[in-house]
Every structure is written in C-alpha cells, then in structure tokens.
Short mmCIF file of C-alpha atoms in Angstrom, two decimals:
data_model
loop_
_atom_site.label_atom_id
_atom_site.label_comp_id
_atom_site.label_asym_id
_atom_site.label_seq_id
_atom_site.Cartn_x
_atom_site.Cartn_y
_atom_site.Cartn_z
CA UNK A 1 0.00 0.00 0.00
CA UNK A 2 1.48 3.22 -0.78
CA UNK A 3 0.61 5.47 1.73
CA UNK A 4 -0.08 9.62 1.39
CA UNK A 5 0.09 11.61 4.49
CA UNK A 6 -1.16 15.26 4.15
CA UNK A 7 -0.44 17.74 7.32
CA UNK A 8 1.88 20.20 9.19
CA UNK A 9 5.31 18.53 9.99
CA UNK A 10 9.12 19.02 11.27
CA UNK A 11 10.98 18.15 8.06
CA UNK A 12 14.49 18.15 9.42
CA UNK A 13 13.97 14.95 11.33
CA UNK A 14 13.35 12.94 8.39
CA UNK A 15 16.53 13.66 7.06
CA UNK A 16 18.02 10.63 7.57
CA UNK A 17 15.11 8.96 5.48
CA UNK A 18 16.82 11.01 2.29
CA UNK A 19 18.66 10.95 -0.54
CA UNK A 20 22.60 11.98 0.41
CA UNK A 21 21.84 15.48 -1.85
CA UNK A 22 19.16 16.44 1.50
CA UNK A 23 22.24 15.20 3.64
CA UNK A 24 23.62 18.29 6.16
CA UNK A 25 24.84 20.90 5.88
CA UNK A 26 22.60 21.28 3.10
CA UNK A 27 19.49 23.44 4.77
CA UNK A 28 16.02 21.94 4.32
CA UNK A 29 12.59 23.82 4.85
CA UNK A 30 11.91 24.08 8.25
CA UNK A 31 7.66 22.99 7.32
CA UNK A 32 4.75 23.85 9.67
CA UNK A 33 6.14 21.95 13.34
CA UNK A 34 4.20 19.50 15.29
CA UNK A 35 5.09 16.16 16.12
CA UNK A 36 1.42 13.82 15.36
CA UNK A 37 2.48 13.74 11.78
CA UNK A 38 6.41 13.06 12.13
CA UNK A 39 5.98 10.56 14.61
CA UNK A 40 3.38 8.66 11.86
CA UNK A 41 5.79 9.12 8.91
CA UNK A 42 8.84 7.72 11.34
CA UNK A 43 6.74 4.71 12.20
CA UNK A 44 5.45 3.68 8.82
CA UNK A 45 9.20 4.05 7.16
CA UNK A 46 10.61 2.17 9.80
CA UNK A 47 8.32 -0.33 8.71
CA UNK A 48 9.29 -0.41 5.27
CA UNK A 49 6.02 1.48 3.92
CA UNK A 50 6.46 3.91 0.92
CA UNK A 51 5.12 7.17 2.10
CA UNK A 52 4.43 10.57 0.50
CA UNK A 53 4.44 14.01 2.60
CA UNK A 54 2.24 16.67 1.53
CA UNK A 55 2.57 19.58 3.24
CA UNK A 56 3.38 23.65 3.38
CA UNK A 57 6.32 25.88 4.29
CA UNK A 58 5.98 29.68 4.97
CA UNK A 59 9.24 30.49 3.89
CA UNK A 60 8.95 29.16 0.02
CA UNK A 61 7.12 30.44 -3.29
CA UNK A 62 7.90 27.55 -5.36
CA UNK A 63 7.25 23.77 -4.76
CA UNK A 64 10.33 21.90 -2.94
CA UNK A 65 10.41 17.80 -3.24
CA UNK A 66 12.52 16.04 -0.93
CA UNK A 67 13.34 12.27 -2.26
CA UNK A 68 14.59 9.37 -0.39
CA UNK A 69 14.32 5.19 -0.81
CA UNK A 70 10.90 5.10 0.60
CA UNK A 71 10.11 8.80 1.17
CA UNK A 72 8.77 11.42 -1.15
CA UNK A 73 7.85 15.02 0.05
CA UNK A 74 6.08 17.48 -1.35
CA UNK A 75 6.35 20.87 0.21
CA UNK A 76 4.25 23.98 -1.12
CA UNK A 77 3.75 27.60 -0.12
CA UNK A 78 1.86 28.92 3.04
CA UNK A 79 1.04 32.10 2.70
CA UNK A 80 2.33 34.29 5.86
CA UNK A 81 -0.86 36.84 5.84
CA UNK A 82 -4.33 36.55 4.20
CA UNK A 83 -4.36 32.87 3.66
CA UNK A 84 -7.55 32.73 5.62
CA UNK A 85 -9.62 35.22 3.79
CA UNK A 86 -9.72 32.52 0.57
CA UNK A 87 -10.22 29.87 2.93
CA UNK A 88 -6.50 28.68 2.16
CA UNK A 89 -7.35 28.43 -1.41
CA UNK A 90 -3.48 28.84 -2.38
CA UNK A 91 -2.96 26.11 0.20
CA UNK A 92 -5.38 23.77 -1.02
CA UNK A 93 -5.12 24.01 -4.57
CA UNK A 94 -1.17 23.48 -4.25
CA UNK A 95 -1.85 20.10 -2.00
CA UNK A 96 -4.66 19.43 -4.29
CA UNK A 97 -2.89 19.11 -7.11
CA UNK A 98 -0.06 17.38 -5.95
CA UNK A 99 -1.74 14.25 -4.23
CA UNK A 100 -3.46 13.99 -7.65
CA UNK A 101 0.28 13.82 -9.25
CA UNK A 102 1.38 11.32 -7.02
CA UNK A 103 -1.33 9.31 -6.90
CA UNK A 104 -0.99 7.29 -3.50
CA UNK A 105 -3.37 4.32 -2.96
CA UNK A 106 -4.40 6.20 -0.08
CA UNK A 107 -4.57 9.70 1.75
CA UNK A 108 -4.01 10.42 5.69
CA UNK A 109 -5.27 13.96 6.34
CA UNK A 110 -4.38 15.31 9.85
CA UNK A 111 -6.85 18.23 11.07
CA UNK A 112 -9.84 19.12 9.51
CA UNK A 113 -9.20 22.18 7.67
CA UNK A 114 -6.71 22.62 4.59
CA UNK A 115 -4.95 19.21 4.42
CA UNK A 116 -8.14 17.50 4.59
CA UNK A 117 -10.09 19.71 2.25
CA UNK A 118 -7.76 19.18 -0.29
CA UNK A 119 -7.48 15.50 0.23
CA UNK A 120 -11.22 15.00 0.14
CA UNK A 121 -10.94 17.82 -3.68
CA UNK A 122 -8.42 15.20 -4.71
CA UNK A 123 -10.57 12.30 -5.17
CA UNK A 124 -8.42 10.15 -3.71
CA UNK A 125 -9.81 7.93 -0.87
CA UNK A 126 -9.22 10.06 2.18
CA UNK A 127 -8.95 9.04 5.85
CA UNK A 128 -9.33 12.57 8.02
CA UNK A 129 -8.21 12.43 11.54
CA UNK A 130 -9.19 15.39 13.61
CA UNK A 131 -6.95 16.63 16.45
CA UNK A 132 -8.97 19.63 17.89
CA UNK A 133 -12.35 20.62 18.82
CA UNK A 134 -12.99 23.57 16.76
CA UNK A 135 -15.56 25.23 18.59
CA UNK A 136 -14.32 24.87 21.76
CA UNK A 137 -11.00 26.76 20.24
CA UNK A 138 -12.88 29.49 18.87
CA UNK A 139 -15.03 30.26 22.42
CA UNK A 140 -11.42 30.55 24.11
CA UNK A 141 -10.19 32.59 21.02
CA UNK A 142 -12.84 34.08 19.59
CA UNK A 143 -11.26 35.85 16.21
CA UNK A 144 -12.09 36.19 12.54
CA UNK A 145 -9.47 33.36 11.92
CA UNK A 146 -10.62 30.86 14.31
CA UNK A 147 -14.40 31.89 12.94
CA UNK A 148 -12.77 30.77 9.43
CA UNK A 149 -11.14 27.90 10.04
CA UNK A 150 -13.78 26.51 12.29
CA UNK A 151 -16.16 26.81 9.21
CA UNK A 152 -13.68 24.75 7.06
CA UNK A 153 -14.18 22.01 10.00
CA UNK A 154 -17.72 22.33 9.44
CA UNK A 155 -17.05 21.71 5.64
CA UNK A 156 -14.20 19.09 5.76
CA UNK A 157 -17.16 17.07 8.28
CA UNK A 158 -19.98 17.68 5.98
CA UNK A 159 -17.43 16.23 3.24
CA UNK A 160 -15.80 13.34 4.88
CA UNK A 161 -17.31 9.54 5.61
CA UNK A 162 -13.99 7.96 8.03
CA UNK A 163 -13.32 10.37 10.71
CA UNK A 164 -10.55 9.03 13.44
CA UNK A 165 -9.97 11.73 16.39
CA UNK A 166 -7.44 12.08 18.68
CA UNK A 167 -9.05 11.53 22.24
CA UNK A 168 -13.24 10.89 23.42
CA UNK A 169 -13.30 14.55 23.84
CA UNK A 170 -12.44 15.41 20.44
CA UNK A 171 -14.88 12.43 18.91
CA UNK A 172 -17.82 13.30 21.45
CA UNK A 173 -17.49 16.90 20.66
CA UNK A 174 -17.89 16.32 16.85
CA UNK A 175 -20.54 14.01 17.29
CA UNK A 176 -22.86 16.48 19.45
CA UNK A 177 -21.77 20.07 18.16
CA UNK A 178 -20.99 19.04 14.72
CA UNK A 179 -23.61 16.44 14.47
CA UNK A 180 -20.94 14.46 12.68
CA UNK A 181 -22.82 11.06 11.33
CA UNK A 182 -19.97 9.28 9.53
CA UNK A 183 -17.79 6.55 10.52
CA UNK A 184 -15.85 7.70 13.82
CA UNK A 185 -13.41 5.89 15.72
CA UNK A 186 -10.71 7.16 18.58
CA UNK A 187 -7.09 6.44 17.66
CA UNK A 188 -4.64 8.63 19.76
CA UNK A 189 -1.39 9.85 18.41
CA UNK A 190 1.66 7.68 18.42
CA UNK A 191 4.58 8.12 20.70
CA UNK A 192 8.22 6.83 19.88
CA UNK A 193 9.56 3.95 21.79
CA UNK A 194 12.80 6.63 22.59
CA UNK A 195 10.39 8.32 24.35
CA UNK A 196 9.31 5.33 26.39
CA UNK A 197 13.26 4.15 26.63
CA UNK A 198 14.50 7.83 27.97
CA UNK A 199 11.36 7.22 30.89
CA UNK A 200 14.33 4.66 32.74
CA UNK A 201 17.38 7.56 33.25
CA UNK A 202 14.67 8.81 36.00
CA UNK A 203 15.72 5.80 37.83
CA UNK A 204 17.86 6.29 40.67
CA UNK A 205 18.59 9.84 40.94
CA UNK A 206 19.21 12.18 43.67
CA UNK A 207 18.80 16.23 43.68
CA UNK A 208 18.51 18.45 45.78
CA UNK A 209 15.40 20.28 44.26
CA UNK A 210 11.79 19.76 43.65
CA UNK A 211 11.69 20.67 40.34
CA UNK A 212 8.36 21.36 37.87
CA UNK A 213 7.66 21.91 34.29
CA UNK A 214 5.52 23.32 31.67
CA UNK A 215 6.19 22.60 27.90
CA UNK A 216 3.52 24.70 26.18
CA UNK A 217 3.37 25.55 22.80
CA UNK A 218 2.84 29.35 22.96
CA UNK A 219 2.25 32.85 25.44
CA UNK A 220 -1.51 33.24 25.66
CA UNK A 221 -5.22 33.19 27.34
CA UNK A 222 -5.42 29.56 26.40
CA UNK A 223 -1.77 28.12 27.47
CA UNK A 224 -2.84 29.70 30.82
CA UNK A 225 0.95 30.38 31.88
CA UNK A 226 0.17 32.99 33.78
CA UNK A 227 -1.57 30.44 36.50
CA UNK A 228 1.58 27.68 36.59
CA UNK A 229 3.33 31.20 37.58
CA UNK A 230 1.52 32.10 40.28
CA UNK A 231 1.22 29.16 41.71
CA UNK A 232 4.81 28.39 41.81
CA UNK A 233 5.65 31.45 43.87
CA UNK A 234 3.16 30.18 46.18
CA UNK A 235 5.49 26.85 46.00
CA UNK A 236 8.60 28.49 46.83
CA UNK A 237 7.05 30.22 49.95
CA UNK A 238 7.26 26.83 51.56
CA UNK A 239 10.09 25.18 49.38
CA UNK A 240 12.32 28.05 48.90
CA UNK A 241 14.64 26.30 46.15
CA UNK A 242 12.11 24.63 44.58
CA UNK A 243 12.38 25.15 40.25
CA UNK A 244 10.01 25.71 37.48
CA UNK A 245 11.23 25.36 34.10
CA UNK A 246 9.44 26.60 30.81
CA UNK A 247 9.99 25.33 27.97
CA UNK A 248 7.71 26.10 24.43
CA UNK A 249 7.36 28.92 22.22
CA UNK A 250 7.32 32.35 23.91
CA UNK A 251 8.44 30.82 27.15
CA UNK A 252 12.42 31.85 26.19
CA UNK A 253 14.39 34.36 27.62
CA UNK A 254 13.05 38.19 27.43
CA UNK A 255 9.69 36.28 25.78
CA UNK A 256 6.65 37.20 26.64
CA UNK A 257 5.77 34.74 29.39
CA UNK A 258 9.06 36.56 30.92
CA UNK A 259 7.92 40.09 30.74
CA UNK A 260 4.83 39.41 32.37
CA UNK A 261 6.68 37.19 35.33
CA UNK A 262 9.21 40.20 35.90
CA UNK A 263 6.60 42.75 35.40
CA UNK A 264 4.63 40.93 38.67
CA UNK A 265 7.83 39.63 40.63
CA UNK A 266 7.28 36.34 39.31
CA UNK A 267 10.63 35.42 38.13
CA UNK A 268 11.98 33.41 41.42
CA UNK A 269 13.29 30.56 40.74
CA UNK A 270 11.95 30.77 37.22
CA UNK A 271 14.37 29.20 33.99
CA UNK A 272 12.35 30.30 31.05
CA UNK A 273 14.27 28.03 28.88
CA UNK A 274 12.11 28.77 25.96
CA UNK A 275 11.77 26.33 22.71
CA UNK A 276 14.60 22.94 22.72
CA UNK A 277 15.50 20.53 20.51
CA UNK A 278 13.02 17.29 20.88
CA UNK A 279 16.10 15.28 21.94
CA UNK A 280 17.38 18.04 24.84
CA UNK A 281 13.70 18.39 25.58
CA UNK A 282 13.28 14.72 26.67
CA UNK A 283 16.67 15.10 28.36
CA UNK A 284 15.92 17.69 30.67
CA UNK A 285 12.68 16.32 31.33
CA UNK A 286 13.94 12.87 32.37
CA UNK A 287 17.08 13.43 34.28
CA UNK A 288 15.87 17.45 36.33
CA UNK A 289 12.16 17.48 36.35
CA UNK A 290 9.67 15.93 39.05
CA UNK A 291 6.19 16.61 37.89
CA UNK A 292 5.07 18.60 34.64
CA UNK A 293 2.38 21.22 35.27
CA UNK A 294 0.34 21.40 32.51
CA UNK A 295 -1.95 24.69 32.72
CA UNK A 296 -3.80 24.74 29.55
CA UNK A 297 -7.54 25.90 28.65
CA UNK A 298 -7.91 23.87 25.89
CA UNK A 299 -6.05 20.98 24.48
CA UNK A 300 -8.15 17.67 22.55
CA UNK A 301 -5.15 15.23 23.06
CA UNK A 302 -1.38 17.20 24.28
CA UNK A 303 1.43 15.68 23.35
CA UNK A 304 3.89 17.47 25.68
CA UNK A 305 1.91 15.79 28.34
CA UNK A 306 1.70 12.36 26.78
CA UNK A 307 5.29 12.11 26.00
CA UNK A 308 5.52 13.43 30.22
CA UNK A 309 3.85 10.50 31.34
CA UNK A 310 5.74 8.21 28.97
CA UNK A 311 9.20 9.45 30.46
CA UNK A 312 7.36 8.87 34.01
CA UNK A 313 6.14 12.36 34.76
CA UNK A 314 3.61 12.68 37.36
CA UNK A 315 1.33 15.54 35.78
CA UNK A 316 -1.09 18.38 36.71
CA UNK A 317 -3.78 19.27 34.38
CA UNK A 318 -7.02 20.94 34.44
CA UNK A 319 -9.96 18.62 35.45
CA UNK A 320 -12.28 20.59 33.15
CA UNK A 321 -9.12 21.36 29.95
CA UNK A 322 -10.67 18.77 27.11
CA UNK A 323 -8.21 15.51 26.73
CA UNK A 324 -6.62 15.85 29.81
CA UNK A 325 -9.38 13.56 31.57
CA UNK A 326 -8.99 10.86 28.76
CA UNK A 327 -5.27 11.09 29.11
CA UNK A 328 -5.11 10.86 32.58
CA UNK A 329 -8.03 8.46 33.13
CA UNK A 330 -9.91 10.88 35.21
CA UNK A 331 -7.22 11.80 37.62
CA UNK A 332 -5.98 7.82 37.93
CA UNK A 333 -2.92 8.86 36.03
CA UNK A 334 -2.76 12.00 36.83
CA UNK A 335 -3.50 15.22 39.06
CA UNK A 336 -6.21 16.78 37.68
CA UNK A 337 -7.16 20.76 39.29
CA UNK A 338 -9.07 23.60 38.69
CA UNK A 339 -6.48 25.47 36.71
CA UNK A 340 -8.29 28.71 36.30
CA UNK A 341 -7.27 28.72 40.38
CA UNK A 342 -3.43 29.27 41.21
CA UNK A 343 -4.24 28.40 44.62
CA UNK A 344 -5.65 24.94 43.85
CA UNK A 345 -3.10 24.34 41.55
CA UNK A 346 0.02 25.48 44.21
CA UNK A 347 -2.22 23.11 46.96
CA UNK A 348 -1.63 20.21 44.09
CA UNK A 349 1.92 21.05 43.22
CA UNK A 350 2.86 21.11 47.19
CA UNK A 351 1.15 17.87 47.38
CA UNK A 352 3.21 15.89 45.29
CA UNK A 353 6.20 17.95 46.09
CA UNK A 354 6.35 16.41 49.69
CA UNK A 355 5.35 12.65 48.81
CA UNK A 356 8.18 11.02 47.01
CA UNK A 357 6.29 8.27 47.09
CA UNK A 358 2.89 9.58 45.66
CA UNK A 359 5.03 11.30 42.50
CA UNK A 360 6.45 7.59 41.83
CA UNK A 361 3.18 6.06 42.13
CA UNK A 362 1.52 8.69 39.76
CA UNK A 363 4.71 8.32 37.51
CA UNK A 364 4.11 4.66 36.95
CA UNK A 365 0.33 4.62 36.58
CA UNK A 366 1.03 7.08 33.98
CA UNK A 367 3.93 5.69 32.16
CA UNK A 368 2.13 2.27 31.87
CA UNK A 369 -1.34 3.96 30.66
CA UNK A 370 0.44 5.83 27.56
CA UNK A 371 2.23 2.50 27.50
CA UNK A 372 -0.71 0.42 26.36
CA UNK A 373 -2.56 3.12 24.70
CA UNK A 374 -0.23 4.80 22.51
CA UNK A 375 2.38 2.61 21.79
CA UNK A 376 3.64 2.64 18.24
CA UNK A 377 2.85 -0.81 17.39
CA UNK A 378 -1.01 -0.67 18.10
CA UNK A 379 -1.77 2.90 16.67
CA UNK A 380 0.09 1.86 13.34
CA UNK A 381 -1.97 -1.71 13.34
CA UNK A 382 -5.16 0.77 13.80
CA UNK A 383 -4.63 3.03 10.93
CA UNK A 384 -3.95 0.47 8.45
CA UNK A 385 -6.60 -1.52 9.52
CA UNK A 386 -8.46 1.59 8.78
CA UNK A 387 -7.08 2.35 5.55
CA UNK A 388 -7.64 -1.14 4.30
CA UNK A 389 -11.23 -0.62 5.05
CA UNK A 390 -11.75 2.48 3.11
CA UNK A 391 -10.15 1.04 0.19
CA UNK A 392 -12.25 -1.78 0.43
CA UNK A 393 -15.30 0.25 0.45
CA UNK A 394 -13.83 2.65 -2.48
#
C-alpha cells in the first residue's frame, strides 16, 4: 500500500530517510512543526512502507520535493498573511494538485481544515483524523481566523465519511456540536519507543530540588501560563529552592511569558528556557524534572503531556481542559485541578512535592497507561486496519 500523508510537519527529522543530496549541511525547509504527523511518517518508514508528505512551508514560493528510498515530500507555499480570507485556497489548490500527481493508494489527512479539504478535492480515498475541537478553540479565542477555520471544520465534516480523532473529547465533541454522522473511531497519536526508553534515566537519581515543568506551545489566554506562575511562587514560599522550568514557544528568555513574570515579581526561581531541541527536551525532562504542570484551557489530546507521562512524569492538568481527563483516566494517572485557580493548583503542586512516594506512584500509573494506549505498534496496526477498510469500500 502506498501510503499519502497530508499535514503540518518538522521536516528536518526525516533527514536521515533522504537521498545523500538532503544530507547536512545542506538546509532543508523548516515545514509547519508539530510532532502527530512526524511521529506517523517515522513509524510507517521504519516499517518499510512507501510514504508521500504533503505539506506547506511559509518560507517558500515555489514547490520543494525532498526524495529518499521510501520517502517522497512534497512541500508547497503557506502564505504568511491573508491565507484565511480565501479559505486557504493557495494552500489547497497546491496540496490538491499534488496528491493527484502522485497518486498514493491512499490519503491520511491530519486536522480538519486545509490538508483535509484538499485531500477530500483530490478524489483520492481520504482518511481525516481530527486533532482539535474547533468550537471549543474558537469560544477561548474568539477571532475572525478561528471563525474561518472553524467553518472549514464544518465543511471538511460535511465532506468526509472515516473520521478518526485524537481523544473521546475530540470524537464526542464532533458528534454532538458538529452532528458528525460518519464513521468515527478514537485512535490517539503515536509516541516513539525513545520516548518510552529515555522514561528509565529517572531511575535512581538524587537532587537536591523539587523541580516542575511546563512545555507549552505558545504565550496566551489559552496556554494559561500565567496560572503555573503564580502558583509556583506560592510553591517556593514553603520550598524556597524549589524550580520551574518553561519550555515552548514564547516561554524563552526576554519572551513574553518573561515580561509578564518580571513585570509581577514572578521570576523566582523561574528558567524560562524557551523552545529545545526534541532530543534536549526529553533530556531535561527525564534526568531534572519531578512533575510537569500542565496549565492549559484547551487541548483535545497534548502531546507534551503524553510524552511526560511516557518518560514517568507525574502531571497536573485541568480537570475541566478537554483531553486531559482521557489522558489521565480521570485523575488515575494523573492530578487533575481547577487550573483557572493558582491556589488549587500550588495546593496540588505542594502535594506531590512532599510525597516522594505519591510522585512515583503517579509516575508509573502514567507511564504504563500511555504505555498500552499509545504505543507505536497498536496505533500503526489501527490506521492500516483503517485504511484497508476504506479502500475496500472505495
């Protein structure tokens, strides 16, 4: 089967998948981020599947393709400013167009708004799996753009006949807002086995610190930062030398999340280590952090917290924050707060702070849950189980 996979990615990491030409130091297009779709591509090649990228850079006019032994991709433009007020039409007619060139047997959309639009436009069979609850985005952020691109989720439903979403949240959310009718199944994203492997350097260590976390992907109303902030300098007023560590986009050094800590007196104890290589990332995590705090509004399935419990992270998430219930079982494998409440969130943080035992516990419960549930193995058996049946039914 020869496998298309349309969405945002990190194209550097497939590098080694290349011909020598991509080899360093040549520079490659640095694509749209986000890990869902890398991790897929990494899995399948490892498995000997031919795959085809399609997906967007910002930074290019012209169409880039990558080649390797079993890897093809195809990188268009992404229009920095206006893209929305076409509805992506740039965007879609460029991915469009070349899924129709390439012709794979079969197309894996991620999200439901350009990739999968132009999928579905393509005519080629089309499996769409949706990795955000739209509307649920847009009351948190209400905007012209989210208003846009929550009407191309509308469409891509209205369009599309196998659905697969990320977590229950994100599948019971299209089912009652959206009304969604079509074949709908929960398949979470994949997480490497490294990830799983680098859980065991937590094993034996001694420091002298308590030391928490946040990875989140960007300063804003919906991150909530501003709470895992607070709370922490409640922390510190009982564990002086306790550490928080950001880490994410706009969490760096003189960033915004900075700013506003120094603005408040906030900064205490405070690295804002700002955005790290995947590979440091899991580093730091695994060998100087105790329990990840994850403050966010919003979030249908969160990898930084996933790949947190694989490593053995006990975590802290918001009891009421979409997919944090389904990853953490309802607080079995996991801490979950009100995190609109710095206070209840410092009361939870303190907790686990002064039970070593409790954080290992947590650690475990959550390290063998993401175990079982997202291992590479049964999310890859999944999805071509499920593209088997929609070329069946082709």
């Amino acid at each position: 089967m020869y496998i298309g996979i349309a969405g945002p990615i990190m194209i550097d990491p497939l590098r080694p998948y290349l011909d020598s030409q991509f080899h360093a130091p040549r520079p490659l297009p640095a694509g749209l981020g986000g890990t869902p779709v890398l991790n897929l591509v990494r899995e399948f090649l490892t498995r000997s599947r031919k795959v085809t990228v399609f997906t967007l850079d910002p930074a290019i006019k012209d169409e880039i393709v990558l080649t390797g032994p079993q890897l093809k991709i195809c990188i268009g433009p992404y229009r920095p400013k206006h893209r929305a007020r076409d509805l992506f039409a740039v965007e879609r007619e460029y991915l469009q167009s070349a899924i129709r060139r390439e012709k794979p047997d079969v197309v894996h959309a991620h999200w439901i708004y350009e990739f999968a639009l132009a999928a579905l436009a393509s005519g080629t069979p089309t499996l769409v799996t949706a990795h955000d609850a739209p509307l649920r985005t847009l009351r948190l952020n209400p905007s012209p753009y989210r208003f846009i691109r929550t009407f191309m989720g509308w469409q891509t439903l209205r369009r599309t006949s196998y659905l697969t979403a990320v977590s229950d949240f994100v599948a019971e959310h299209l089912r009652d807002v959206f009304r969604y009718k079509g074949h709908l199944e929960v398949v979470p994203n994949t997480i490497p086995s490294q990830v799983f492997d680098t859980g065991g350097r937590r094993v034996g260590r001694a420091r002298a610190a308590i030391t928490f976390a946040a990875n989140l992907s960007g300063w804003g109303k919906i991150k909530n930062c501003t709470v895992a902030l607070q709370a922490f300098q409640t922390v510190r007023k009982s564990i002086p030398d306790a550490r928080l560590l950001l880490f994410g986009a706009g969490h760096g050094a003189g960033g915004p999340a900075e700013q506003w800590a120094a603005a408040r007196g906030l900064t205490a104890g405070v690295e804002f280590a700002g955005e790290v290589a995947y590979a440091a990332l899991l580093q730091r995590l695994a060998t100087e952090v105790d329990v990840l705090v994850h403050p966010a509004r919003a979030e249908a399935l969160s990898m930084a917290v996933a790949e947190a419990m694989a490593i053995g992270l006990p975590v802290i998430a918001g009891a009421t924050t979409g997919g944090m219930s389904y990853l953490l079982e309802g607080g079995r494998a996991g801490v979950l707060v009100n995190i609109t409440s710095p206070a209840e969130v410092a009361e939870a943080m303190l907790c686990l702070a002064q039970d070593s035992g409790l954080r290992r516990r947590i650690g475990q419960l959550a390290h063998q849950s993401v175990l079982e549930r997202f291992n590479a193995s049964n999310v890859i058996t999944r999805y071509l189980a499920a593209y088997e049946r929609l070329l069946a039914s082709a």
